[in-house]
Coordinates of C-alpha atoms in Angstrom, one line a residue:
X793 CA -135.6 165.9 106.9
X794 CA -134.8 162.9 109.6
X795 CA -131.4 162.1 110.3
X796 CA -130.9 158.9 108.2
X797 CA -129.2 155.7 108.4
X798 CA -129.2 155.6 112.3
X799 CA -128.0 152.3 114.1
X800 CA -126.9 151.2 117.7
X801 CA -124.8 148.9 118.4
X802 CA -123.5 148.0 122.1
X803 CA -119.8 148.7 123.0
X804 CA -120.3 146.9 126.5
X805 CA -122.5 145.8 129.2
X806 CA -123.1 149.5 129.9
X807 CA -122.3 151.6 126.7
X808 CA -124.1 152.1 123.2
X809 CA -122.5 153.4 120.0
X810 CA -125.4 155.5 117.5
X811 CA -124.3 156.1 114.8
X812 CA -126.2 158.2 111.7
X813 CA -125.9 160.4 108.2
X814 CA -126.9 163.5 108.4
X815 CA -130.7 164.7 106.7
X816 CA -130.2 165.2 102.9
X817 CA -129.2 169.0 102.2
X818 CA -132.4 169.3 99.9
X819 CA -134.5 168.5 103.2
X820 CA -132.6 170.8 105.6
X821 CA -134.3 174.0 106.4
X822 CA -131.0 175.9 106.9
X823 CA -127.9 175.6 108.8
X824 CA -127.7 172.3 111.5
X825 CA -126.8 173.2 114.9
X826 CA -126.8 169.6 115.7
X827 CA -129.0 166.7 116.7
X828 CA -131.9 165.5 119.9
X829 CA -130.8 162.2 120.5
X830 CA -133.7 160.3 122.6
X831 CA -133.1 156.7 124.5
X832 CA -134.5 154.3 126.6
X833 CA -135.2 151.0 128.2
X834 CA -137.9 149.4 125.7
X835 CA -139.6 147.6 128.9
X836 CA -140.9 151.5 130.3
X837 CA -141.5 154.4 128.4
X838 CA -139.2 157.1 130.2
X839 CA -137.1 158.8 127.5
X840 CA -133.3 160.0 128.1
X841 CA -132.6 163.3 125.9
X842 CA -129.5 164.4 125.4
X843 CA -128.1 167.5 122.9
X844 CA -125.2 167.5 120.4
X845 CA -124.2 170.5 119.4
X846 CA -122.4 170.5 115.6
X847 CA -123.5 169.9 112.4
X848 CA -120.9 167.0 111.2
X849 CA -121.4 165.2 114.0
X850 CA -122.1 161.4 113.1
X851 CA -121.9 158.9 116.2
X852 CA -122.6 159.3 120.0
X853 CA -122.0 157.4 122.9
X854 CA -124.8 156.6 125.3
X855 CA -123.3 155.3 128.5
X856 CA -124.5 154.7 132.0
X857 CA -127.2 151.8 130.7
X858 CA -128.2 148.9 132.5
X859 CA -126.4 145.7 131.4
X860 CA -128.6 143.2 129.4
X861 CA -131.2 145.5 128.3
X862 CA -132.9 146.1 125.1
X863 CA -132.7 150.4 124.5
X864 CA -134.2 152.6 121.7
X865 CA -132.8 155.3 119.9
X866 CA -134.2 158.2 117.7
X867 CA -132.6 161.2 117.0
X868 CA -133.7 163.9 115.0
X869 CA -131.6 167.2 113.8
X870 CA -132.1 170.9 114.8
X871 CA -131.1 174.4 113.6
X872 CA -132.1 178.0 114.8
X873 CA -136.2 177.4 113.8
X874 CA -136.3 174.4 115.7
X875 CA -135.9 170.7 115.8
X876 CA -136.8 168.6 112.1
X877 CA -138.8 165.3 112.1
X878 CA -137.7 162.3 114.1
X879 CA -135.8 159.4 112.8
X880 CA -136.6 155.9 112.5
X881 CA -136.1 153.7 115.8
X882 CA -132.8 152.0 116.4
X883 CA -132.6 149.3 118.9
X884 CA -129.4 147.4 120.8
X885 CA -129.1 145.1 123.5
X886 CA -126.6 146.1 126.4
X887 CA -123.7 142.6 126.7
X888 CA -124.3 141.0 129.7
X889 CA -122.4 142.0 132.5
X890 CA -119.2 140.2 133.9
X891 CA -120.2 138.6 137.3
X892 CA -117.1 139.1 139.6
X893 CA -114.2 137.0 139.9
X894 CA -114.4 134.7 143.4
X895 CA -111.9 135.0 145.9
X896 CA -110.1 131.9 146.2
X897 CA -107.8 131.8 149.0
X898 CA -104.8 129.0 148.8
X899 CA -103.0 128.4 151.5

C-alpha cells in the first residue's frame, strides 16, 4: 500500500516539513526498509529523490528550496522486493524570503 496521510507544510522561505503514516500492515508486502520521497518545483517537471532508510520514520525535511515557490511531494514506501505504489500528491508553498536589512549610516 501507499504511504498515507502525507502533508507538506513550509518551515521557511527555504525548508518543507512532509509529514506521513505509514501503509496499513494488511497492505505491506513484508518488512519496510523505508520510504522514496520525490519533490519538485510545480512550474517544471524535474523531480528531486531522496531515500529514508527506517521503517518508523514519519516526517522529513526537504531543504535547499527556492523561496516563494509552489513544490510537490509524493512518497511511496519500500522493502527488500522493491518500492510499493506511490502516494497521493502533497503540495506547499515556500514563505517568502526576507529582503535584506538596508544599511543606514547615522552620523
Amino acid at each position: 500500500g501507499s504511504p498515507m496521510n502525507v502533508e507538506a507544510k513550509a518551515l521557511s522561505a527555504r525548508e518543507i516539513l512532509v509529514t506521513w503514516k505509514p501503509p496499513q500492515l494488511e497492505k505491506r508486502n513484508g518488512h519496510l526498509l523505508g520510504y522514496h520521497v520525490r519533490y519538485g518545483d510545480m512550474n517544471t517537471d524535474q523531480m528531486m529523490k531522496r531515500t529514508i532508510r527506517g521503517e518508523n520514520v514519519e516526517e522529513f525535511r526537504i531543504s535547499g528550496l527556492k523561496p516563494f515557490t509552489k513544490y510537490q511531494v509524493m512518497l511511496n514506501a519500500f522493502n527488500s522486493i522493491g518500492p510499493g505504489p506511490t502516494s497521493m500528491r502533497a503540495t506547499a508553498n515556500t514563505l517568502e524570503s526576507v529582503p535584506d536589512s538596508p544599511v543606514i549610516n547615522v552620523k
